[in-house]
CSV table of N, CA, C and O in Angstrom, one decimal:
chain,number,residue,atom,x,y,z
A,1,ALA,N,-5.8,6.8,-2.5
A,1,ALA,CA,-4.3,6.1,-3.5
A,1,ALA,C,-5.1,5.8,-4.9
A,1,ALA,O,-5.9,5.5,-4.7
A,2,THR,N,-3.7,5.9,-5.2
A,2,THR,CA,-4.1,5.7,-6.7
A,2,THR,C,-3.5,4.3,-7.0
A,2,THR,O,-2.4,3.8,-6.6
A,3,VAL,N,-4.2,3.6,-8.0
A,3,VAL,CA,-3.5,2.4,-8.4
A,3,VAL,C,-3.2,2.5,-10.2
A,3,VAL,O,-3.4,3.1,-10.9
A,4,ARG,N,-2.1,1.8,-10.3
A,4,ARG,CA,-1.5,1.8,-11.9
A,4,ARG,C,-1.0,0.1,-11.9
A,4,ARG,O,-0.5,-0.2,-11.2
A,5,ALA,N,-1.3,-0.1,-13.0
A,5,ALA,CA,-1.1,-1.4,-13.5
A,5,ALA,C,0.3,-1.4,-13.8
A,5,ALA,O,0.6,-0.5,-15.0
A,6,VAL,N,1.2,-2.3,-13.9
A,6,VAL,CA,2.5,-2.3,-14.5
A,6,VAL,C,2.4,-3.2,-15.7
A,6,VAL,O,2.3,-4.6,-15.2
A,7,SER,N,2.9,-3.2,-16.1
A,7,SER,CA,3.0,-4.0,-18.1
A,7,SER,C,4.6,-4.3,-18.2
A,7,SER,O,5.1,-3.2,-17.5
A,8,LYS,N,4.5,-5.7,-18.5
A,8,LYS,CA,6.0,-5.8,-19.0
A,8,LYS,C,6.9,-5.9,-17.6
A,8,LYS,O,7.9,-5.4,-18.1
A,9,ARG,N,6.7,-6.2,-16.2
A,9,ARG,CA,7.4,-6.4,-15.3
A,9,ARG,C,7.5,-7.7,-14.8
A,9,ARG,O,6.3,-8.1,-14.7
A,10,LYS,N,8.5,-8.4,-14.5
A,10,LYS,CA,8.7,-9.5,-13.9
A,10,LYS,C,8.3,-10.1,-12.4
A,10,LYS,O,8.7,-8.6,-11.9
A,11,ILE,N,7.7,-10.3,-12.1
A,11,ILE,CA,7.7,-10.7,-10.7
A,11,ILE,C,8.5,-11.2,-10.1
A,11,ILE,O,9.2,-12.3,-10.4
A,12,GLN,N,9.5,-10.7,-9.3
A,12,GLN,CA,10.6,-11.0,-8.6
A,12,GLN,C,10.6,-11.7,-7.5
A,12,GLN,O,9.7,-11.2,-6.8
A,13,ALA,N,11.0,-12.9,-7.1
A,13,ALA,CA,10.8,-13.4,-5.7
A,13,ALA,C,11.4,-12.3,-4.8
A,13,ALA,O,12.5,-11.8,-5.0
A,14,THR,N,10.4,-12.1,-3.8
A,14,THR,CA,11.2,-11.4,-2.7
A,14,THR,C,10.5,-12.2,-1.4
A,14,THR,O,9.3,-12.6,-1.2
A,15,ARG,N,11.4,-11.3,-0.1
A,15,ARG,CA,10.7,-12.1,1.4
A,15,ARG,C,9.2,-11.2,1.3
A,15,ARG,O,8.4,-11.6,2.2
A,16,ALA,N,9.3,-10.0,0.8
A,16,ALA,CA,7.9,-9.2,1.2
A,16,ALA,C,7.2,-9.2,0.7
A,16,ALA,O,7.3,-9.0,-0.5
A,17,ALA,N,6.0,-9.2,0.8
A,17,ALA,CA,4.6,-9.0,-0.1
A,17,ALA,C,4.7,-7.8,-0.6
A,17,ALA,O,3.9,-7.7,-1.8
A,18,LEU,N,4.9,-6.5,0.4
A,18,LEU,CA,5.2,-5.5,-0.1
A,18,LEU,C,6.0,-4.9,-0.1
A,18,LEU,O,7.2,-4.9,0.7
A,19,THR,N,6.8,-3.8,-1.5
A,19,THR,CA,8.1,-2.8,-1.0
A,19,THR,C,7.6,-1.6,-0.9
A,19,THR,O,6.6,-1.0,-1.7
A,20,LEU,N,8.6,-0.9,-0.5
A,20,LEU,CA,8.2,0.2,-0.2
A,20,LEU,C,9.4,1.3,-0.5
A,20,LEU,O,10.4,0.8,-0.4
A,21,THR,N,8.8,2.3,-1.6
A,21,THR,CA,10.3,3.3,-1.9
A,21,THR,C,10.6,4.3,-0.7
A,21,THR,O,9.4,4.4,0.3
A,22,PRO,N,11.6,4.7,-0.9
A,22,PRO,CA,12.1,5.3,-0.3
A,22,PRO,C,11.3,6.9,0.6
A,22,PRO,O,10.8,7.3,1.6
A,23,SER,N,10.4,7.3,-0.4
A,23,SER,CA,9.6,8.5,-0.6
A,23,SER,C,8.3,7.8,0.4
A,23,SER,O,8.0,8.8,1.2
A,24,ALA,N,7.8,6.5,0.4
A,24,ALA,CA,6.8,6.2,1.0
A,24,ALA,C,7.3,6.1,2.3
A,24,ALA,O,6.6,6.2,3.4
A,25,VAL,N,8.5,5.2,2.6
A,25,VAL,CA,9.0,5.3,4.0
A,25,VAL,C,9.0,6.5,4.6
A,25,VAL,O,8.9,6.4,6.0
A,26,GLN,N,9.5,7.5,4.3
A,26,GLN,CA,9.5,8.9,5.0
A,26,GLN,C,8.5,9.0,5.2
A,26,GLN,O,8.2,9.9,6.4
A,27,LYS,N,7.1,9.0,4.1
A,27,LYS,CA,6.1,9.5,4.3
A,27,LYS,C,5.3,9.0,5.6
A,27,LYS,O,4.5,9.6,6.8
A,28,ILE,N,5.4,7.9,5.8
A,28,ILE,CA,4.9,7.1,7.0
A,28,ILE,C,5.3,7.0,7.9
A,28,ILE,O,4.9,7.8,9.0
A,29,LYS,N,7.1,7.5,8.0
A,29,LYS,CA,7.6,8.0,9.6
A,29,LYS,C,6.8,8.9,10.0
A,29,LYS,O,6.9,9.4,11.0
A,30,GLN,N,6.6,10.2,8.8
A,30,GLN,CA,6.5,11.7,9.2
A,30,GLN,C,4.9,11.6,9.3
A,30,GLN,O,4.3,12.0,10.4
A,31,LEU,N,4.0,10.5,9.0
A,31,LEU,CA,2.6,10.8,9.8
A,31,LEU,C,2.6,9.9,11.0
A,31,LEU,O,1.5,10.3,11.6
A,32,LEU,N,3.4,8.8,11.1
A,32,LEU,CA,3.3,8.3,12.4
A,32,LEU,C,4.1,9.1,13.6
A,32,LEU,O,3.7,9.0,15.0
A,33,LYS,N,5.0,10.1,13.7
A,33,LYS,CA,5.6,10.9,14.0
A,33,LYS,C,4.7,11.2,15.5
A,33,LYS,O,4.8,11.6,16.5
A,34,ASP,N,3.5,11.8,14.9
A,34,ASP,CA,2.5,12.8,15.7
A,34,ASP,C,1.5,11.9,16.4
A,34,ASP,O,0.3,12.2,16.9
A,35,LYS,N,1.5,10.4,16.2
A,35,LYS,CA,0.9,9.4,16.9
A,35,LYS,C,1.4,8.4,17.5
A,35,LYS,O,1.7,7.0,16.8
A,36,PRO,N,2.0,8.3,18.5
A,36,PRO,CA,2.9,7.4,19.1
A,36,PRO,C,2.4,6.1,19.4
A,36,PRO,O,3.1,5.0,19.8
A,37,GLU,N,0.6,6.2,19.7
A,37,GLU,CA,0.2,5.3,20.1
A,37,GLU,C,-0.2,4.3,19.0
A,37,GLU,O,-1.0,3.2,18.8
A,38,HIS,N,0.0,4.4,17.6
A,38,HIS,CA,0.2,3.9,16.7
A,38,HIS,C,1.5,3.6,16.2
A,38,HIS,O,2.3,4.0,16.2
A,39,VAL,N,1.3,1.6,15.6
A,39,VAL,CA,2.7,1.3,15.8
A,39,VAL,C,3.1,1.1,14.2
A,39,VAL,O,4.1,0.8,13.7
A,40,GLY,N,2.0,1.4,13.0
A,40,GLY,CA,2.3,1.1,11.5
A,40,GLY,C,0.9,1.6,11.0
A,40,GLY,O,-0.3,2.2,11.6
A,41,VAL,N,1.0,1.5,9.9
A,41,VAL,CA,-0.3,1.3,8.9
A,41,VAL,C,-0.5,0.1,8.0
A,41,VAL,O,-0.2,-0.7,8.6
A,42,LYS,N,-1.9,0.3,7.9
A,42,LYS,CA,-2.6,-1.5,7.6
A,42,LYS,C,-3.0,-0.8,6.1
A,42,LYS,O,-4.0,-0.2,5.5
A,43,VAL,N,-2.7,-1.7,5.3
A,43,VAL,CA,-3.5,-1.6,3.9
A,43,VAL,C,-4.2,-3.0,3.6
A,43,VAL,O,-4.5,-4.0,4.1
A,44,GLY,N,-5.9,-2.5,2.9
A,44,GLY,CA,-6.6,-3.6,2.9
A,44,GLY,C,-7.1,-3.2,1.5
A,44,GLY,O,-6.9,-2.2,0.7
A,45,VAL,N,-8.2,-3.9,0.9
A,45,VAL,CA,-9.0,-3.6,0.0
A,45,VAL,C,-10.4,-3.6,0.1
A,45,VAL,O,-10.7,-4.5,1.0
A,46,ARG,N,-11.0,-3.1,-0.4
A,46,ARG,CA,-12.9,-2.8,-0.6
A,46,ARG,C,-12.9,-3.2,-1.8
A,46,ARG,O,-12.3,-2.6,-2.6
A,47,THR,N,-14.6,-3.5,-1.6
A,47,THR,CA,-15.1,-3.8,-3.0
A,47,THR,C,-16.0,-2.3,-2.8
A,47,THR,O,-16.8,-2.1,-2.3
A,48,ARG,N,-15.5,-1.9,-4.2
A,48,ARG,CA,-16.2,-0.4,-4.2
A,48,ARG,C,-15.6,0.3,-5.6
A,48,ARG,O,-14.4,-0.2,-6.3
A,49,GLY,N,-16.1,1.4,-6.0
A,49,GLY,CA,-15.4,2.1,-7.1
A,49,GLY,C,-16.0,1.0,-8.8
A,49,GLY,O,-16.6,0.0,-8.5
A,50,CYS,N,-16.0,2.1,-9.6
A,50,CYS,CA,-16.4,1.5,-10.7
A,50,CYS,C,-15.8,0.1,-11.0
A,50,CYS,O,-16.4,-0.2,-12.3
A,51,ASN,N,-14.7,-0.1,-10.9
A,51,ASN,CA,-13.9,-1.2,-11.3
A,51,ASN,C,-13.8,-2.7,-10.4
A,51,ASN,O,-13.0,-3.6,-10.6
A,52,GLY,N,-14.6,-2.5,-9.5
A,52,GLY,CA,-14.6,-3.6,-8.3
A,52,GLY,C,-13.7,-3.2,-7.1
A,52,GLY,O,-14.4,-3.6,-6.3
A,53,LEU,N,-12.5,-3.2,-7.2
A,53,LEU,CA,-11.5,-2.9,-5.7
A,53,LEU,C,-11.4,-1.7,-5.5
A,53,LEU,O,-10.7,-1.4,-6.4
A,54,SER,N,-10.8,-1.1,-4.3
A,54,SER,CA,-9.7,-0.1,-4.1
A,54,SER,C,-9.2,-0.5,-2.8
A,54,SER,O,-9.5,-1.5,-1.9
A,55,TYR,N,-8.1,0.3,-2.8
A,55,TYR,CA,-7.2,0.2,-1.7
A,55,TYR,C,-7.6,1.4,-0.5
A,55,TYR,O,-8.0,2.1,-0.7
A,56,THR,N,-7.3,0.2,0.8
A,56,THR,CA,-7.3,1.1,2.0
A,56,THR,C,-6.3,1.2,2.7
A,56,THR,O,-5.7,0.7,2.9
A,57,LEU,N,-6.2,2.7,3.4
A,57,LEU,CA,-5.2,3.0,4.5
A,57,LEU,C,-5.3,3.5,5.8
A,57,LEU,O,-6.2,4.4,5.6
A,58,GLU,N,-5.1,2.8,7.0
A,58,GLU,CA,-5.3,3.4,7.9
A,58,GLU,C,-4.4,3.2,9.1
A,58,GLU,O,-3.7,2.4,8.8
A,59,TYR,N,-4.2,3.8,10.0
A,59,TYR,CA,-3.4,3.9,11.1
A,59,TYR,C,-3.7,2.3,12.0
A,59,TYR,O,-5.0,2.1,12.0
A,60,THR,N,-2.8,1.8,12.8
A,60,THR,CA,-2.8,0.3,13.3
A,60,THR,C,-2.7,0.7,14.5
A,60,THR,O,-1.2,0.8,14.6
A,61,LYS,N,-2.9,0.4,15.8
A,61,LYS,CA,-2.7,0.2,16.8
A,61,LYS,C,-1.7,-1.5,17.0
A,61,LYS,O,-0.9,-1.3,17.9
A,62,SER,N,-2.2,-2.0,16.3
A,62,SER,CA,-1.9,-3.8,16.6
A,62,SER,C,-1.6,-4.6,15.5
A,62,SER,O,-2.6,-4.1,14.6
A,63,LYS,N,-1.0,-5.7,15.2
A,63,LYS,CA,-1.2,-6.5,14.2
A,63,LYS,C,-2.4,-7.2,14.4
A,63,LYS,O,-2.3,-8.2,15.4
A,64,GLY,N,-3.0,-7.8,13.4
A,64,GLY,CA,-4.1,-8.5,13.3
A,64,GLY,C,-3.4,-9.9,13.6
A,64,GLY,O,-2.7,-10.4,12.8
A,65,ASP,N,-4.5,-10.7,13.7
A,65,ASP,CA,-4.1,-12.1,13.6
A,65,ASP,C,-3.5,-12.7,12.2
A,65,ASP,O,-2.8,-13.7,12.1
A,66,SER,N,-4.6,-12.1,11.2
A,66,SER,CA,-4.2,-12.6,10.2
A,66,SER,C,-3.4,-12.1,9.1
A,66,SER,O,-3.2,-12.2,7.6
A,67,ASP,N,-3.0,-10.7,9.7
A,67,ASP,CA,-2.4,-9.5,8.8
A,67,ASP,C,-0.9,-10.4,8.4
A,67,ASP,O,-0.2,-10.7,9.5
A,68,GLU,N,-0.6,-9.7,7.2
A,68,GLU,CA,0.9,-10.1,7.1
A,68,GLU,C,1.8,-8.6,7.6
A,68,GLU,O,1.1,-7.8,7.0
A,69,GLU,N,3.0,-9.0,8.4
A,69,GLU,CA,3.7,-7.5,8.4
A,69,GLU,C,4.9,-7.3,7.7
A,69,GLU,O,5.9,-8.5,7.1
A,70,VAL,N,5.2,-6.4,7.1
A,70,VAL,CA,6.3,-5.8,6.2
A,70,VAL,C,6.9,-4.7,7.2
A,70,VAL,O,6.5,-3.9,7.3
A,71,ILE,N,8.2,-5.1,7.1
A,71,ILE,CA,8.9,-4.3,8.1
A,71,ILE,C,10.0,-3.7,7.3
A,71,ILE,O,10.8,-4.6,6.4
A,72,GLN,N,10.4,-2.5,6.8
A,72,GLN,CA,11.0,-2.0,5.8
A,72,GLN,C,11.6,-0.5,6.4
A,72,GLN,O,11.0,0.4,6.7
A,73,ASP,N,12.6,-0.8,6.3
A,73,ASP,CA,13.8,0.8,7.0
A,73,ASP,C,12.7,1.4,8.3
A,73,ASP,O,12.7,2.4,8.4
A,74,GLY,N,12.6,0.4,9.0
A,74,GLY,CA,11.9,1.1,10.6
A,74,GLY,C,10.6,1.2,10.3
A,74,GLY,O,9.6,1.7,11.4
A,75,VAL,N,10.0,0.8,9.0
A,75,VAL,CA,8.4,1.3,8.8
A,75,VAL,C,7.4,0.0,9.2
A,75,VAL,O,8.3,-0.9,8.4
A,76,ARG,N,6.6,-0.2,9.6
A,76,ARG,CA,5.6,-0.9,9.7
A,76,ARG,C,4.3,-1.2,8.7
A,76,ARG,O,3.8,-0.3,9.5
A,77,VAL,N,4.3,-1.7,8.0
A,77,VAL,CA,3.1,-2.0,7.0
A,77,VAL,C,2.2,-3.3,7.4
A,77,VAL,O,2.9,-4.1,7.3
A,78,PHE,N,1.0,-3.3,7.8
A,78,PHE,CA,0.2,-4.8,8.3
A,78,PHE,C,-0.7,-4.9,7.1
A,78,PHE,O,-1.2,-3.8,6.3
A,79,ILE,N,-0.5,-5.9,6.1
A,79,ILE,CA,-1.5,-6.1,4.8
A,79,ILE,C,-2.6,-7.0,5.5
A,79,ILE,O,-2.5,-8.3,6.1
A,80,GLU,N,-3.9,-6.3,5.6
A,80,GLU,CA,-5.0,-7.4,5.7
A,80,GLU,C,-5.2,-8.8,5.0
A,80,GLU,O,-4.7,-8.9,4.1
A,81,LYS,N,-5.8,-9.6,5.4
A,81,LYS,CA,-5.8,-11.2,5.1
A,81,LYS,C,-6.4,-10.8,3.2
A,81,LYS,O,-5.7,-11.4,2.5
A,82,LYS,N,-7.6,-10.1,3.5
A,82,LYS,CA,-8.0,-10.3,1.8
A,82,LYS,C,-6.8,-9.4,0.6
A,82,LYS,O,-7.6,-9.7,-0.1
A,83,ALA,N,-6.5,-8.6,1.1
A,83,ALA,CA,-5.5,-7.9,0.2
A,83,ALA,C,-4.2,-8.7,-0.2
A,83,ALA,O,-3.6,-7.8,-1.2
A,84,GLN,N,-4.0,-9.6,0.6
A,84,GLN,CA,-2.5,-10.1,0.5
A,84,GLN,C,-2.2,-10.6,-1.0
A,84,GLN,O,-1.3,-10.3,-1.4
A,85,LEU,N,-3.2,-11.4,-1.3
A,85,LEU,CA,-2.9,-11.9,-2.7
A,85,LEU,C,-2.9,-10.7,-3.8
A,85,LEU,O,-2.1,-11.1,-5.1
A,86,THR,N,-3.6,-9.9,-3.5
A,86,THR,CA,-3.8,-8.9,-4.6
A,86,THR,C,-2.5,-7.9,-4.8
A,86,THR,O,-2.1,-7.5,-5.6
A,87,LEU,N,-2.1,-7.9,-3.5
A,87,LEU,CA,-0.7,-7.0,-3.7
A,87,LEU,C,0.8,-7.7,-3.4
A,87,LEU,O,1.9,-7.0,-3.6
A,88,LEU,N,1.0,-8.9,-4.0
A,88,LEU,CA,2.0,-9.8,-4.1
A,88,LEU,C,2.9,-9.1,-5.7
A,88,LEU,O,2.3,-8.7,-6.0
A,89,GLY,N,4.1,-8.6,-4.7
A,89,GLY,CA,4.8,-7.9,-5.9
A,89,GLY,C,4.3,-6.6,-5.9
A,89,GLY,O,5.1,-5.9,-7.0
A,90,THR,N,3.7,-5.8,-5.3
A,90,THR,CA,3.6,-4.5,-5.4
A,90,THR,C,4.5,-3.5,-5.1
A,90,THR,O,5.3,-3.9,-3.7
A,91,GLU,N,4.6,-2.5,-5.4
A,91,GLU,CA,5.6,-1.5,-4.9
A,91,GLU,C,4.8,-0.2,-4.6
A,91,GLU,O,3.9,0.2,-5.1
A,92,MET,N,4.6,0.4,-2.7
A,92,MET,CA,4.3,1.3,-2.6
A,92,MET,C,4.9,2.7,-3.1
A,92,MET,O,6.2,2.3,-2.3
A,93,ASP,N,4.4,3.8,-3.1
A,93,ASP,CA,5.2,4.9,-3.4
A,93,ASP,C,4.6,6.0,-3.1
A,93,ASP,O,3.3,5.9,-2.7
A,94,TYR,N,5.2,7.2,-2.7
A,94,TYR,CA,4.6,8.3,-2.5
A,94,TYR,C,4.6,9.3,-3.0
A,94,TYR,O,6.2,9.6,-3.3
A,95,VAL,N,3.6,10.0,-3.9
A,95,VAL,CA,3.9,10.7,-5.2
A,95,VAL,C,3.2,12.4,-4.6
A,95,VAL,O,2.5,12.3,-4.5
A,96,GLU,N,4.1,13.1,-4.8
A,96,GLU,CA,3.4,14.4,-4.5
A,96,GLU,C,3.9,15.5,-6.0
A,96,GLU,O,5.1,15.1,-6.9
A,97,ASP,N,2.8,15.9,-6.5
A,97,ASP,CA,2.9,17.2,-7.4
A,97,ASP,C,2.3,18.4,-7.5
A,97,ASP,O,2.0,18.5,-6.0
A,98,LYS,N,2.2,19.4,-8.2
A,98,LYS,CA,1.5,20.7,-7.7
A,98,LYS,C,0.0,20.6,-7.5
A,98,LYS,O,-0.2,21.2,-6.8
A,99,LEU,N,-0.9,19.7,-7.7
A,99,LEU,CA,-1.9,19.6,-7.5
A,99,LEU,C,-2.6,18.5,-6.4
A,99,LEU,O,-3.4,18.6,-6.0
A,100,SER,N,-1.5,17.6,-6.3
A,100,SER,CA,-1.9,16.2,-5.3
A,100,SER,C,-0.9,15.6,-4.9
A,100,SER,O,0.6,15.9,-5.1
A,101,SER,N,-1.1,15.2,-3.4
A,101,SER,CA,0.4,14.1,-3.1
A,101,SER,C,-0.5,13.0,-2.6
A,101,SER,O,-1.7,13.0,-2.2
A,102,GLU,N,-0.5,11.5,-2.7
A,102,GLU,CA,-1.1,10.3,-2.6
A,102,GLU,C,0.1,9.3,-2.6
A,102,GLU,O,1.2,9.3,-3.2
A,103,PHE,N,-0.2,7.9,-1.9
A,103,PHE,CA,0.5,6.6,-2.2
A,103,PHE,C,-0.4,6.3,-3.3
A,103,PHE,O,-1.8,6.3,-3.6
A,104,VAL,N,0.9,5.6,-4.1
A,104,VAL,CA,0.5,5.0,-5.3
A,104,VAL,C,0.7,3.6,-5.2
A,104,VAL,O,2.3,3.0,-4.8
A,105,PHE,N,-0.1,2.6,-5.5
A,105,PHE,CA,0.5,1.2,-6.0
A,105,PHE,C,0.6,0.6,-7.0
A,105,PHE,O,-0.2,1.0,-8.0
A,106,ASN,N,2.0,0.3,-7.2
A,106,ASN,CA,2.2,-0.1,-8.9
A,106,ASN,C,2.3,-1.4,-8.8
A,106,ASN,O,3.4,-2.1,-8.2
A,107,ASN,N,1.2,-2.1,-9.0
A,107,ASN,CA,0.9,-3.5,-9.0
A,107,ASN,C,0.8,-4.2,-10.4
A,107,ASN,O,0.2,-3.7,-11.1
A,108,PRO,N,2.0,-5.2,-10.2
A,108,PRO,CA,1.7,-6.1,-11.4
A,108,PRO,C,0.7,-7.1,-11.8
A,108,PRO,O,0.9,-7.6,-12.8
A,109,ASN,N,-0.2,-7.3,-10.7
A,109,ASN,CA,-1.2,-8.0,-10.9
A,109,ASN,C,-2.6,-7.5,-11.2
A,109,ASN,O,-3.3,-8.4,-11.7
A,110,ILE,N,-2.2,-6.3,-11.5
A,110,ILE,CA,-3.9,-5.6,-12.1
A,110,ILE,C,-4.0,-6.1,-13.5
A,110,ILE,O,-3.3,-6.0,-14.6
A,111,LYS,N,-5.7,-6.3,-13.5
A,111,LYS,CA,-5.6,-6.7,-14.8
A,111,LYS,C,-6.4,-5.3,-15.8
A,111,LYS,O,-6.2,-5.3,-17.1
A,112,GLY,N,-7.2,-4.7,-14.9
A,112,GLY,CA,-7.5,-3.2,-15.5
A,112,GLY,C,-7.8,-2.3,-14.5
A,112,GLY,O,-8.1,-2.6,-13.2
A,113,THR,N,-8.0,-1.2,-14.9
A,113,THR,CA,-8.4,0.0,-13.8
A,113,THR,C,-9.6,0.7,-14.1
A,113,THR,O,-9.8,0.6,-15.5
A,114,CYS,N,-10.2,1.5,-13.0
A,114,CYS,CA,-11.2,2.5,-14.1
A,114,CYS,C,-10.3,4.1,-14.6
A,114,CYS,O,-9.0,4.0,-14.3
A,115,GLY,N,-11.0,4.9,-15.2
A,115,GLY,CA,-10.6,5.6,-15.8
A,115,GLY,C,-9.9,6.7,-14.7
A,115,GLY,O,-8.8,7.3,-15.0
A,116,CYS,N,-10.1,7.1,-13.5
A,116,CYS,CA,-9.6,7.9,-12.5
A,116,CYS,C,-8.6,7.3,-11.7
A,116,CYS,O,-8.3,7.9,-11.1
A,117,GLY,N,-8.6,5.8,-12.1
A,117,GLY,CA,-7.4,5.3,-11.4
A,117,GLY,C,-7.7,4.6,-9.7
A,117,GLY,O,-6.6,4.4,-9.1
A,118,GLU,N,-8.7,5.2,-9.3
A,118,GLU,CA,-9.2,4.7,-7.9
A,118,GLU,C,-9.7,3.3,-8.0
A,118,GLU,O,-9.4,2.5,-6.8
A,119,SER,N,-10.1,2.2,-8.5
A,119,SER,CA,-10.2,1.3,-8.4
A,119,SER,C,-10.2,0.2,-9.5
A,119,SER,O,-9.5,0.8,-10.6
A,120,PHE,N,-9.8,-0.7,-9.4
A,120,PHE,CA,-9.1,-1.9,-10.2
A,120,PHE,C,-9.6,-3.1,-10.3
A,120,PHE,O,-10.7,-3.6,-8.9
A,121,ASN,N,-9.2,-4.4,-11.1
A,121,ASN,CA,-9.8,-5.7,-10.8
A,121,ASN,C,-8.4,-6.3,-11.3
A,121,ASN,O,-7.6,-6.3,-11.8
A,122,ILE,N,-8.4,-7.8,-10.6
A,122,ILE,CA,-7.4,-8.5,-10.6
A,122,ILE,C,-8.0,-9.7,-11.8
A,122,ILE,O,-9.2,-10.3,-11.7
């Protein structure tokens, strides 16, 4: 997943901690289609990379006790407790180009990213 700092963007009040673009919704539906035992994907953060934190994505079979659940257009995304504050106001997108395809987190809370865009700091 790639991280992008979003500048000059107002954080708008929203019910969801994370919003998904139509492209991200479509890709998650496609990924889960072949995995009927999984109910959604879980987003987390881990300490790694040259700038501090990076996002993790994994399939999940159930909601954890402290996970926040975001349901959008029939897709369920669970946010680990450690990632909840770093994701507030973030848009999750899925981007494809000639050389790569990946989920991109457009996060207004990020203060800096590494050169490759894989890790960030808040």
